PDB file of C-alpha atoms in Angstrom:
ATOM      1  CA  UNK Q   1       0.000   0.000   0.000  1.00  0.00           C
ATOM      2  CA  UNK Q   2       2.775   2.210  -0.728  1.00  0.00           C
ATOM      3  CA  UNK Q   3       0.868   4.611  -3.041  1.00  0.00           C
ATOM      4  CA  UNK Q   4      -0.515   5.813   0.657  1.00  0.00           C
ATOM      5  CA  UNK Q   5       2.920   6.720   1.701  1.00  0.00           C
ATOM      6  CA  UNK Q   6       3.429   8.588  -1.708  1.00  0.00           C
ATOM      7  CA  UNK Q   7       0.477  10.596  -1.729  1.00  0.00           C
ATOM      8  CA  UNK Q   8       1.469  12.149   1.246  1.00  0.00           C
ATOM      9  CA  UNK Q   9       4.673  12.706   0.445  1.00  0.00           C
ATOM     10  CA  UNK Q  10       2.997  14.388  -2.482  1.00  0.00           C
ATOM     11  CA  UNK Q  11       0.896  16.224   0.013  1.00  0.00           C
ATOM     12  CA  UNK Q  12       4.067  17.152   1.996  1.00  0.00           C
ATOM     13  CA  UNK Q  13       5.797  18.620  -1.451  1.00  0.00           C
ATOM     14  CA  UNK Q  14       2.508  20.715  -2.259  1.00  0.00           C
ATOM     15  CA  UNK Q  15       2.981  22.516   1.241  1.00  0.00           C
ATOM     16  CA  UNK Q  16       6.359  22.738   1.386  1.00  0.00           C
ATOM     17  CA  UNK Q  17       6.295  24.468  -2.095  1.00  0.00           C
ATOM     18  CA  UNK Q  18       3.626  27.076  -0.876  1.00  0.00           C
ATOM     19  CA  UNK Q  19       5.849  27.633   2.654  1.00  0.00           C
ATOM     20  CA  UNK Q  20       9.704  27.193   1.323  1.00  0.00           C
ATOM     21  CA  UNK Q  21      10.966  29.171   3.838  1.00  0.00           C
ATOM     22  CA  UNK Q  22       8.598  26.795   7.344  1.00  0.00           C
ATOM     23  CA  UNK Q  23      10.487  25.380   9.435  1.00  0.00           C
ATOM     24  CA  UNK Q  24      10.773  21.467   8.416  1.00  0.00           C
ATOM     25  CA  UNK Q  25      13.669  18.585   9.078  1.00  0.00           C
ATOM     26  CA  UNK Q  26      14.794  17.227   6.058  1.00  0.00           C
ATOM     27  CA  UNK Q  27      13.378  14.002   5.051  1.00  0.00           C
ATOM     28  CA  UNK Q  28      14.690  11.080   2.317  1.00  0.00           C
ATOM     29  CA  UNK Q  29      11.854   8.509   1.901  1.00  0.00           C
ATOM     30  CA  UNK Q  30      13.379   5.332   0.044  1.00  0.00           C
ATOM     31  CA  UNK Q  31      11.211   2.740  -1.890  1.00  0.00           C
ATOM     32  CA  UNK Q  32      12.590  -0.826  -2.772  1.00  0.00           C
ATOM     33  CA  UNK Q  33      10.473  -3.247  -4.062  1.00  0.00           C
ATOM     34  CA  UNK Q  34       9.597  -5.680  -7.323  1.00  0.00           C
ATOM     35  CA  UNK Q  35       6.172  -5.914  -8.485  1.00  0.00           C
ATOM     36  CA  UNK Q  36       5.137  -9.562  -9.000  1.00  0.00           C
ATOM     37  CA  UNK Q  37       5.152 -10.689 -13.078  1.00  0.00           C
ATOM     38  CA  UNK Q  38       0.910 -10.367 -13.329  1.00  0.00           C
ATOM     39  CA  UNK Q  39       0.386  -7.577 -10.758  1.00  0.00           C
ATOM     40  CA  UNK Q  40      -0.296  -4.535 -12.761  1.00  0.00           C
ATOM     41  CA  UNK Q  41      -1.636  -2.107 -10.610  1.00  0.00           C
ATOM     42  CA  UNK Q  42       1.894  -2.415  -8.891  1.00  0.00           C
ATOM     43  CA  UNK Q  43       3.880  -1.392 -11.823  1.00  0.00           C
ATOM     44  CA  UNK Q  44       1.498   1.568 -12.510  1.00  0.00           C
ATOM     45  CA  UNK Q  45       2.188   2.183  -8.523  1.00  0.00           C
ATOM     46  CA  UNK Q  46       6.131   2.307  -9.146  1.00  0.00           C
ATOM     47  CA  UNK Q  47       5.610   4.183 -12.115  1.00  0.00           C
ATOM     48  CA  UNK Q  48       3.465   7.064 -10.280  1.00  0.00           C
ATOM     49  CA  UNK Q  49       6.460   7.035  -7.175  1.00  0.00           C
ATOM     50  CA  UNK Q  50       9.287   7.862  -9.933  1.00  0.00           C
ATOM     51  CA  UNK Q  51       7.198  10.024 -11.199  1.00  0.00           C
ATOM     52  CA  UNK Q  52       7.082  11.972  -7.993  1.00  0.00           C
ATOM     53  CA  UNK Q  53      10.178  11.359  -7.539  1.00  0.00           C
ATOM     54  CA  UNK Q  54      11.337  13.032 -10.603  1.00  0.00           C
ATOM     55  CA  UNK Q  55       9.367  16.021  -9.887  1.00  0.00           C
ATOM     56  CA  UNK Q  56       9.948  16.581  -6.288  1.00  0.00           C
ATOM     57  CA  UNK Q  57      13.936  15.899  -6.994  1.00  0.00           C
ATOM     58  CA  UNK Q  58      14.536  18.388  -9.707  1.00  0.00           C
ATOM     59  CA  UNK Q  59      12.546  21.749  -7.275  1.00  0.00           C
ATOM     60  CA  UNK Q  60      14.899  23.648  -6.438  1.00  0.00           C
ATOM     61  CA  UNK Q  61      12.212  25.769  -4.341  1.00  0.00           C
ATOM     62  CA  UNK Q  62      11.961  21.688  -2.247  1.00  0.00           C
ATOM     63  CA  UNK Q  63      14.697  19.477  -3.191  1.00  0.00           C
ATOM     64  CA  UNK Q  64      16.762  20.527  -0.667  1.00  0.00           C
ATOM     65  CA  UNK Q  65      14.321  19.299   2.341  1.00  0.00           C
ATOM     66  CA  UNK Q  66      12.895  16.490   0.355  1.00  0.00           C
ATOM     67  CA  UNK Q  67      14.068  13.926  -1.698  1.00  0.00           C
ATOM     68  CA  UNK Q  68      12.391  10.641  -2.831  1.00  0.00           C
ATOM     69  CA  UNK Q  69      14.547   7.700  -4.090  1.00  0.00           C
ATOM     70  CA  UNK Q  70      13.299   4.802  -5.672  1.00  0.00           C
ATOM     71  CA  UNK Q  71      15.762   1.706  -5.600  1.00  0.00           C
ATOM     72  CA  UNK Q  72      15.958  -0.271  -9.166  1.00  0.00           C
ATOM     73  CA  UNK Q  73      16.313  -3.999  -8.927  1.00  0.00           C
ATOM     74  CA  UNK Q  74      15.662  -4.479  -5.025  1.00  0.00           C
ATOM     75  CA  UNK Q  75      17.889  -7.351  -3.873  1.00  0.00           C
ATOM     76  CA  UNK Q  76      19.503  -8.419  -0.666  1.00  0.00           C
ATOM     77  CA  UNK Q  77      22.766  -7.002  -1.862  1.00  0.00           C
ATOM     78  CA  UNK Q  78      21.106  -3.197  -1.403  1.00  0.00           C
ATOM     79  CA  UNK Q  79      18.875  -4.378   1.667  1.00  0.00           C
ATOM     80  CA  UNK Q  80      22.105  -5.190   3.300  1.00  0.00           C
ATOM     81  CA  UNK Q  81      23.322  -1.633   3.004  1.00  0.00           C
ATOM     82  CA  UNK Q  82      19.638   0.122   3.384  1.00  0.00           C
ATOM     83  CA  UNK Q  83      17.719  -1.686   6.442  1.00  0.00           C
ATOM     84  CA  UNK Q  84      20.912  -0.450   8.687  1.00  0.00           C
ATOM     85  CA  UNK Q  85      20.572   3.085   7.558  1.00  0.00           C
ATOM     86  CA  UNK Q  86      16.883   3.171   7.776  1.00  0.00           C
ATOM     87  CA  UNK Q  87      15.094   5.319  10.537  1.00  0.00           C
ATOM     88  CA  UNK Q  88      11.395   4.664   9.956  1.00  0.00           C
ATOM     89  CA  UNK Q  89      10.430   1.648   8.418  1.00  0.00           C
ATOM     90  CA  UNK Q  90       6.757   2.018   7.265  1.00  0.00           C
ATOM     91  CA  UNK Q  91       4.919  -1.206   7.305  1.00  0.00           C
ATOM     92  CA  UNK Q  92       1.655   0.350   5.808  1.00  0.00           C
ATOM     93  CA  UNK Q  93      -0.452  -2.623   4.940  1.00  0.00           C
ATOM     94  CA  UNK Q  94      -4.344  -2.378   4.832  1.00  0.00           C
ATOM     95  CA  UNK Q  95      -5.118  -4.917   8.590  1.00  0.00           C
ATOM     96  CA  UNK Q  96      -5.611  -7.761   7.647  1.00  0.00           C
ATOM     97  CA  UNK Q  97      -4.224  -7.926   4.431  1.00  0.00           C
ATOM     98  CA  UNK Q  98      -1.105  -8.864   5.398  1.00  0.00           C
ATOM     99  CA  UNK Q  99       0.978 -12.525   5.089  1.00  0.00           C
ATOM    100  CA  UNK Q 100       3.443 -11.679   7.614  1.00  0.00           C
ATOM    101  CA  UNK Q 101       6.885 -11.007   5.545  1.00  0.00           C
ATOM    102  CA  UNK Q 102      10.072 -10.528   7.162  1.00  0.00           C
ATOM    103  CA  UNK Q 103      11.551  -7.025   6.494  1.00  0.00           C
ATOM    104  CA  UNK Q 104      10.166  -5.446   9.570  1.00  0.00           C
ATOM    105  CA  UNK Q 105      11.733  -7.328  11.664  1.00  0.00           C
ATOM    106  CA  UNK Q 106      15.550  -7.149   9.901  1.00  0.00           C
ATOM    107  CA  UNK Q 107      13.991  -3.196  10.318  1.00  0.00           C
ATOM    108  CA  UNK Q 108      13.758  -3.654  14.053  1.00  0.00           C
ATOM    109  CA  UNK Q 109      16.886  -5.620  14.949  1.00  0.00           C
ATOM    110  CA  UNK Q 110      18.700  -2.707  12.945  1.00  0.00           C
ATOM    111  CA  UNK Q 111      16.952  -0.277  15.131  1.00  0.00           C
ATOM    112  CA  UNK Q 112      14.534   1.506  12.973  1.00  0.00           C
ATOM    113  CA  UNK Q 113      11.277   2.460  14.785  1.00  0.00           C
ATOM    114  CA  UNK Q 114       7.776   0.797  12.792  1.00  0.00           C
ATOM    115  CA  UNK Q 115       5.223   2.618  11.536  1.00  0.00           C
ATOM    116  CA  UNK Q 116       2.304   0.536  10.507  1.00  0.00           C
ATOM    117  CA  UNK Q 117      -0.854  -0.870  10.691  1.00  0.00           C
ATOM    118  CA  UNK Q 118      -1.657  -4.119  13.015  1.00  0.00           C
ATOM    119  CA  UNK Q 119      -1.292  -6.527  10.681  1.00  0.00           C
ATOM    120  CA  UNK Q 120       1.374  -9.282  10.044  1.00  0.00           C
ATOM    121  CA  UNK Q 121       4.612  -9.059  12.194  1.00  0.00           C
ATOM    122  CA  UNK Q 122       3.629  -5.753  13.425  1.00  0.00           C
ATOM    123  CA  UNK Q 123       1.580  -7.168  16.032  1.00  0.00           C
ATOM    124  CA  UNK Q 124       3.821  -9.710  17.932  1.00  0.00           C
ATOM    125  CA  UNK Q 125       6.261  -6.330  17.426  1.00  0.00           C
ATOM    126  CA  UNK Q 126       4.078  -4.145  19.023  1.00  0.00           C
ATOM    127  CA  UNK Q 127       3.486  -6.367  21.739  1.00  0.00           C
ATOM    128  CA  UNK Q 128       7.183  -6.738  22.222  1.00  0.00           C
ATOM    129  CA  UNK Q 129       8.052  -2.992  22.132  1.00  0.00           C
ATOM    130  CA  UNK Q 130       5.356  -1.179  23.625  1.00  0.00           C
ATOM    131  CA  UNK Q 131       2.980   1.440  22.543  1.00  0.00           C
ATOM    132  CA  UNK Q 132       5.465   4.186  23.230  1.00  0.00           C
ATOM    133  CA  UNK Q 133       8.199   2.531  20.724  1.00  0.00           C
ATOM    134  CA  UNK Q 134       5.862   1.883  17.967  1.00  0.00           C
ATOM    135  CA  UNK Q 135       3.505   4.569  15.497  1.00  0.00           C
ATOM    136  CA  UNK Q 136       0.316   2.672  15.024  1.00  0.00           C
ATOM    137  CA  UNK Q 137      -2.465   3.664  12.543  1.00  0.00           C
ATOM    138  CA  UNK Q 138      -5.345   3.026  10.785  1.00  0.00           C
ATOM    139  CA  UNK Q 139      -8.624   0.322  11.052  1.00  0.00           C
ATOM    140  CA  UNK Q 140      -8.927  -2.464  12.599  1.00  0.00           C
ATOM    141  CA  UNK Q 141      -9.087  -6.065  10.600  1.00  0.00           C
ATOM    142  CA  UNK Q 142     -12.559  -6.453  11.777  1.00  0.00           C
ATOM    143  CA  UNK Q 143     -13.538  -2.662  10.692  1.00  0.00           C
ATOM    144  CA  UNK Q 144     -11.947  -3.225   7.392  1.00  0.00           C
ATOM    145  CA  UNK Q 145     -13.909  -6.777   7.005  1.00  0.00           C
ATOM    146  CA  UNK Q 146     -17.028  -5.210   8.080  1.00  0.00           C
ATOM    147  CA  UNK Q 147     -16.852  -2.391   5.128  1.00  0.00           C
ATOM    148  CA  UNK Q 148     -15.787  -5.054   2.312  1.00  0.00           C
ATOM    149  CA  UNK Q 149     -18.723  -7.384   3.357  1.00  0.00           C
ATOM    150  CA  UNK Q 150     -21.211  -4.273   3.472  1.00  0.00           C
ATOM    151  CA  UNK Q 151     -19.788  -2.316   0.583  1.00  0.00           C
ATOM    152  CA  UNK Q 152     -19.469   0.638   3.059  1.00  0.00           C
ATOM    153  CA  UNK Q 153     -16.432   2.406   1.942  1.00  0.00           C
ATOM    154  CA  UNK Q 154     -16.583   4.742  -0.760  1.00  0.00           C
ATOM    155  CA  UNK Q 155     -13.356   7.032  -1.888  1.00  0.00           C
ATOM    156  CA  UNK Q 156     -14.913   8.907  -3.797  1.00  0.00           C
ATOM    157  CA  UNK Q 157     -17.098  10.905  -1.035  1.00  0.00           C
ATOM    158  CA  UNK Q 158     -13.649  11.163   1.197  1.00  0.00           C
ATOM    159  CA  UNK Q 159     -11.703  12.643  -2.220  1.00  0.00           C
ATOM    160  CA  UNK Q 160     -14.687  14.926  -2.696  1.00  0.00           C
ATOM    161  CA  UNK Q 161     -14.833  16.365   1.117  1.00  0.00           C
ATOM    162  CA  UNK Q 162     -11.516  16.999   1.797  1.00  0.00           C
ATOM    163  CA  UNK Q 163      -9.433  20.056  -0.226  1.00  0.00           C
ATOM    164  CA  UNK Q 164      -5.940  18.891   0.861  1.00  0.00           C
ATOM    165  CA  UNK Q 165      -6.492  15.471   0.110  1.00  0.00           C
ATOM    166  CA  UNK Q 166      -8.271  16.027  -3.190  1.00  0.00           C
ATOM    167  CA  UNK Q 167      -5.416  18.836  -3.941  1.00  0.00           C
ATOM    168  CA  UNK Q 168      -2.920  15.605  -3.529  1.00  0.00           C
ATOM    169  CA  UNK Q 169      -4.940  13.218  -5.873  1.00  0.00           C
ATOM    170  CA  UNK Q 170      -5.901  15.830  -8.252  1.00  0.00           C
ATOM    171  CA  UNK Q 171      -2.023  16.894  -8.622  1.00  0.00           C
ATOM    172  CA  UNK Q 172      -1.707  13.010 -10.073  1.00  0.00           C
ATOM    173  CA  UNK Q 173      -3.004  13.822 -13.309  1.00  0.00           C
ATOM    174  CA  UNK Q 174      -2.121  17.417 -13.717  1.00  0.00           C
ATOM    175  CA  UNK Q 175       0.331  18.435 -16.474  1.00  0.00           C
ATOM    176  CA  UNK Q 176       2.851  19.130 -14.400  1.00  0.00           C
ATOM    177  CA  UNK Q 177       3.375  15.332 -13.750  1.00  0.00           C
ATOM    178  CA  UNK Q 178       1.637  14.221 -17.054  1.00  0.00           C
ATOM    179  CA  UNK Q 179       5.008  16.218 -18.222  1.00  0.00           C
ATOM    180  CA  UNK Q 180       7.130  13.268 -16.840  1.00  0.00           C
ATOM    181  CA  UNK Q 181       5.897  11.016 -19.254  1.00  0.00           C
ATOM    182  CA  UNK Q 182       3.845   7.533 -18.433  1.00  0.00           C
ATOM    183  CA  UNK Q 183      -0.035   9.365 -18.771  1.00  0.00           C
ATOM    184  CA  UNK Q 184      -1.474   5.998 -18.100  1.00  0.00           C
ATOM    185  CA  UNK Q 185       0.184   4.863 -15.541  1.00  0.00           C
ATOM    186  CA  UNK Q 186      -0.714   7.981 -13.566  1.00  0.00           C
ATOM    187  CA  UNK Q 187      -4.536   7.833 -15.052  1.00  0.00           C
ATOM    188  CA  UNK Q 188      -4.508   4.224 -13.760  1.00  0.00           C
ATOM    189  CA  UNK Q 189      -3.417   5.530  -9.860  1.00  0.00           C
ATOM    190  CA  UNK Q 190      -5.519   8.678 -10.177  1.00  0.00           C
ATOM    191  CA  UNK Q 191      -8.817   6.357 -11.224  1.00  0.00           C
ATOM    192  CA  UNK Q 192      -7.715   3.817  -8.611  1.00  0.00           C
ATOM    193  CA  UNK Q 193      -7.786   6.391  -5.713  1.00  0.00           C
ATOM    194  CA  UNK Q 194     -11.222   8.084  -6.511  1.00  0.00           C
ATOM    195  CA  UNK Q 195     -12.924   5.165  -7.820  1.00  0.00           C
ATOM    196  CA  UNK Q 196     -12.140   2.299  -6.520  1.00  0.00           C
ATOM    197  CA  UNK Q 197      -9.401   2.622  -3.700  1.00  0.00           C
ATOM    198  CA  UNK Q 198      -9.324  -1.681  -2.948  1.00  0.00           C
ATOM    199  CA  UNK Q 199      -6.604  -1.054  -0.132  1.00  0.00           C
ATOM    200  CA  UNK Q 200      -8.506   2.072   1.297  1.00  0.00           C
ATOM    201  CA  UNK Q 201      -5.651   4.221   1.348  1.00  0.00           C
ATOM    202  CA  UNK Q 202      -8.048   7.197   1.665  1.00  0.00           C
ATOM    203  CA  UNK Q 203      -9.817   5.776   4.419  1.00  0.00           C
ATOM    204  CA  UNK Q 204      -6.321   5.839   6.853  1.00  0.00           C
ATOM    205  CA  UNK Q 205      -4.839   8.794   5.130  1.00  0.00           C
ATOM    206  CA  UNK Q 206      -5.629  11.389   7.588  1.00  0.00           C
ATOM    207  CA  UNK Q 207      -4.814   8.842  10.620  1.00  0.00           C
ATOM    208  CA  UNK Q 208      -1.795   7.894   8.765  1.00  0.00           C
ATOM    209  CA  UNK Q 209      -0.672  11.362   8.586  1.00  0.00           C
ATOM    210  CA  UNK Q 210      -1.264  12.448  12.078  1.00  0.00           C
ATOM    211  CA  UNK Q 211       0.573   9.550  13.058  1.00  0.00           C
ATOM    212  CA  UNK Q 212       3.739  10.302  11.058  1.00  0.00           C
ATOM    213  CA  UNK Q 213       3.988  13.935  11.980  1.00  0.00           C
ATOM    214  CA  UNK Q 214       4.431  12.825  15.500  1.00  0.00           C
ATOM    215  CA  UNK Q 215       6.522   9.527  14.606  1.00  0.00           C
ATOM    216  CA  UNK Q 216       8.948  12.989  12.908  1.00  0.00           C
ATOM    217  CA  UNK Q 217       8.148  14.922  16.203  1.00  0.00           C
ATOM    218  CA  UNK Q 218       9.651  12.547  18.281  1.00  0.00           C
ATOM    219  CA  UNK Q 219      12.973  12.064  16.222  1.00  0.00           C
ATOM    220  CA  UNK Q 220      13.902  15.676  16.888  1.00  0.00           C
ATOM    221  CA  UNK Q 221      14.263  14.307  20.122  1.00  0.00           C
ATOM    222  CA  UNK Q 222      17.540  12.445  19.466  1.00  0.00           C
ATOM    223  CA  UNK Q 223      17.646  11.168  22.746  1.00  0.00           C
ATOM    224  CA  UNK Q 224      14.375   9.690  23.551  1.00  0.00           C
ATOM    225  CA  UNK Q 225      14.602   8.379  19.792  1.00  0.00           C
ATOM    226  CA  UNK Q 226      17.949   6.460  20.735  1.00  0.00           C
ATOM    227  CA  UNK Q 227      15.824   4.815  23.561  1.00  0.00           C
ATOM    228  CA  UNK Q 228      13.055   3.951  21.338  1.00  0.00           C
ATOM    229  CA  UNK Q 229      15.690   2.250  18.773  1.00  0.00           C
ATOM    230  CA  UNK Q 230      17.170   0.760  21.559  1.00  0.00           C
ATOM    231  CA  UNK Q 231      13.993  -1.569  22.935  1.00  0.00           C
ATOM    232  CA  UNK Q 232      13.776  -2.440  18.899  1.00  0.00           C
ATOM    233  CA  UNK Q 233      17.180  -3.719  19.014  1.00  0.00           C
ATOM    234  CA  UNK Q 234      16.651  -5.269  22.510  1.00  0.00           C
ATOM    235  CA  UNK Q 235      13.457  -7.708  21.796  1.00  0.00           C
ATOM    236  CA  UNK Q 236      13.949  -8.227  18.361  1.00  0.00           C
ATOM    237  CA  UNK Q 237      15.466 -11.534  19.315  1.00  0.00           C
ATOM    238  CA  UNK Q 238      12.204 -12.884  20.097  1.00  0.00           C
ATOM    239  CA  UNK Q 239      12.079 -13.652  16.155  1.00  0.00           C
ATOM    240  CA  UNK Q 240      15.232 -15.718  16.700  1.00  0.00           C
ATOM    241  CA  UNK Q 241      15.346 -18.465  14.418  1.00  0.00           C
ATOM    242  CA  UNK Q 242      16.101 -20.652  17.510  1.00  0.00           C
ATOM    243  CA  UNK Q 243      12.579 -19.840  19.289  1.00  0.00           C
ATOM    244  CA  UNK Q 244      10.948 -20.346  16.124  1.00  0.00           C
ATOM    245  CA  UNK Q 245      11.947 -24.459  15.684  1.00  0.00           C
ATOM    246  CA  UNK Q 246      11.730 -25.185  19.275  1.00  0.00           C
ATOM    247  CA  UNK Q 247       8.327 -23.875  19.337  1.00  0.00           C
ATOM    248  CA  UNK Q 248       7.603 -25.617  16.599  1.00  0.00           C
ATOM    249  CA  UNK Q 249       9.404 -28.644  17.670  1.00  0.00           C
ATOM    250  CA  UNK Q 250       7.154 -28.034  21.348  1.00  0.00           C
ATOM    251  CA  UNK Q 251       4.075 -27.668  19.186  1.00  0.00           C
ATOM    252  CA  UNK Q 252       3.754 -29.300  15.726  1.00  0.00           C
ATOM    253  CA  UNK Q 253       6.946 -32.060  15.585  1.00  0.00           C
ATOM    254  CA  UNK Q 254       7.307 -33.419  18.963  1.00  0.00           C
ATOM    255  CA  UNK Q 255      10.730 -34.321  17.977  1.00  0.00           C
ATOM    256  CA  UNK Q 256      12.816 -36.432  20.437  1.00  0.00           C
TER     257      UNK Q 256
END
């Protein structure tokens, strides 16, 4: 659900071009990721962030504050050298949508602070780090169930009732972007977030926000933000291989 994270760093451009001169920390968000072979709406996702990316790196008025990379050809080799020089990792996923992957955790044992949904690994992590070490956002599983089973949620009345957010979405398809090059890739995302939204990245945008302006709060705080990276590191090893086969042996194998 990454095209969440980009629209607000689109958001986050669109102010920070109005205010230059506000007072704001720098901020490098890095994508790294391979859509799978059939999964279009993916591609046209990566297409839309290097987009962005493309616009928001060559401001001069922004690109000085803000910078958006996206890695080509995502492979251990680069995860090696980016999950130890991450901050945040943003484990975004719609609740219950979810299969539990890995990467937050090699995240947490490297000390970057989550911020996610509850769903997957985030959980048990959350449970293991405490509420004041973790940014949690966003609906429930059961709320999300509860809207796809009643056909509930509707994007289009969120994109219609709130300026900022329909300033973001709207920004998608002007010519400014369409300049970039890939129209229908960006039609595709644009149509996706007013029409149709499957993920309901509308729904936790403005929880999802809120939550990451104080997650970027709290890191002026170097401190307190050492601590925080600190009880990461500390009870990551609770995903220990080890733990893992003996309770599996204790549970499943009952081996010798």
């Amino acid at each position: 659900r990454q095209h969440l994270n980009a629209l607000h760093i689109l958001s986050e451009y669109l102010w920070l071009r109005d205010n230059p001169n506000a007072d704001y920390t720098p901020h490098t968000y890095i994508f790294g990721a391979k859509a799978a072979a059939g999964y279009y709406f993916a591609k046209q996702m990566i297409r839309f962030i290097v987009k962005l990316s493309e616009v928001i790196n060559n401001d001069p008025r922004v690109n000085q504050k803000l910078k958006v990379v996206y890695v080509e050809d995502y492979r251990v080799t680069l995860a090696e050298l980016m999950i130890p020089s991450a901050d945040i990792s943003e484990q975004i996923s719609l609740a219950g949508t979810e299969a539990s992957g890995t990467s937050n955790m090699k995240f947490m044992i490297n000390g970057a602070v989550t911020l996610g949904t509850l769903d997957g690994a985030n959980v048990e992590i959350a449970n293991l780090v405490g509420a004041e070490n973790i940014y949690l956002f966003g609906r429930s599983s059961e709320e999300v169930i509860e809207l796809y089973e009643t056909g509930g949620y509707h994007p289009w009345d969120l994109w219609q009732h709130d300026p900022e957010m329909a300033e973001a979405i709207d920004f998608i398809v002007s010519p400014e972007l369409l300049a970039c090059g890939n129209a229908a890739a960006l039609a595709r995302v644009y149509r996706d977030f007013v029409a149709k939204d499957y993920f309901m990245a509308l729904l936790d945008a403005r929880d999802y926000a809120a939550t990451k302006e104080r997650c970027l709060a709290d890191y002026e705080d170097r401190a307190a933000w050492g601590r925080k990276m600190l009880v990461n590191i500390a009870t990551s090893g609770f995903f220990s291989s080890d733990r893992t086969i003996r309770e599996y042996n204790d549970e499943i194998w009952h081996l010798g």
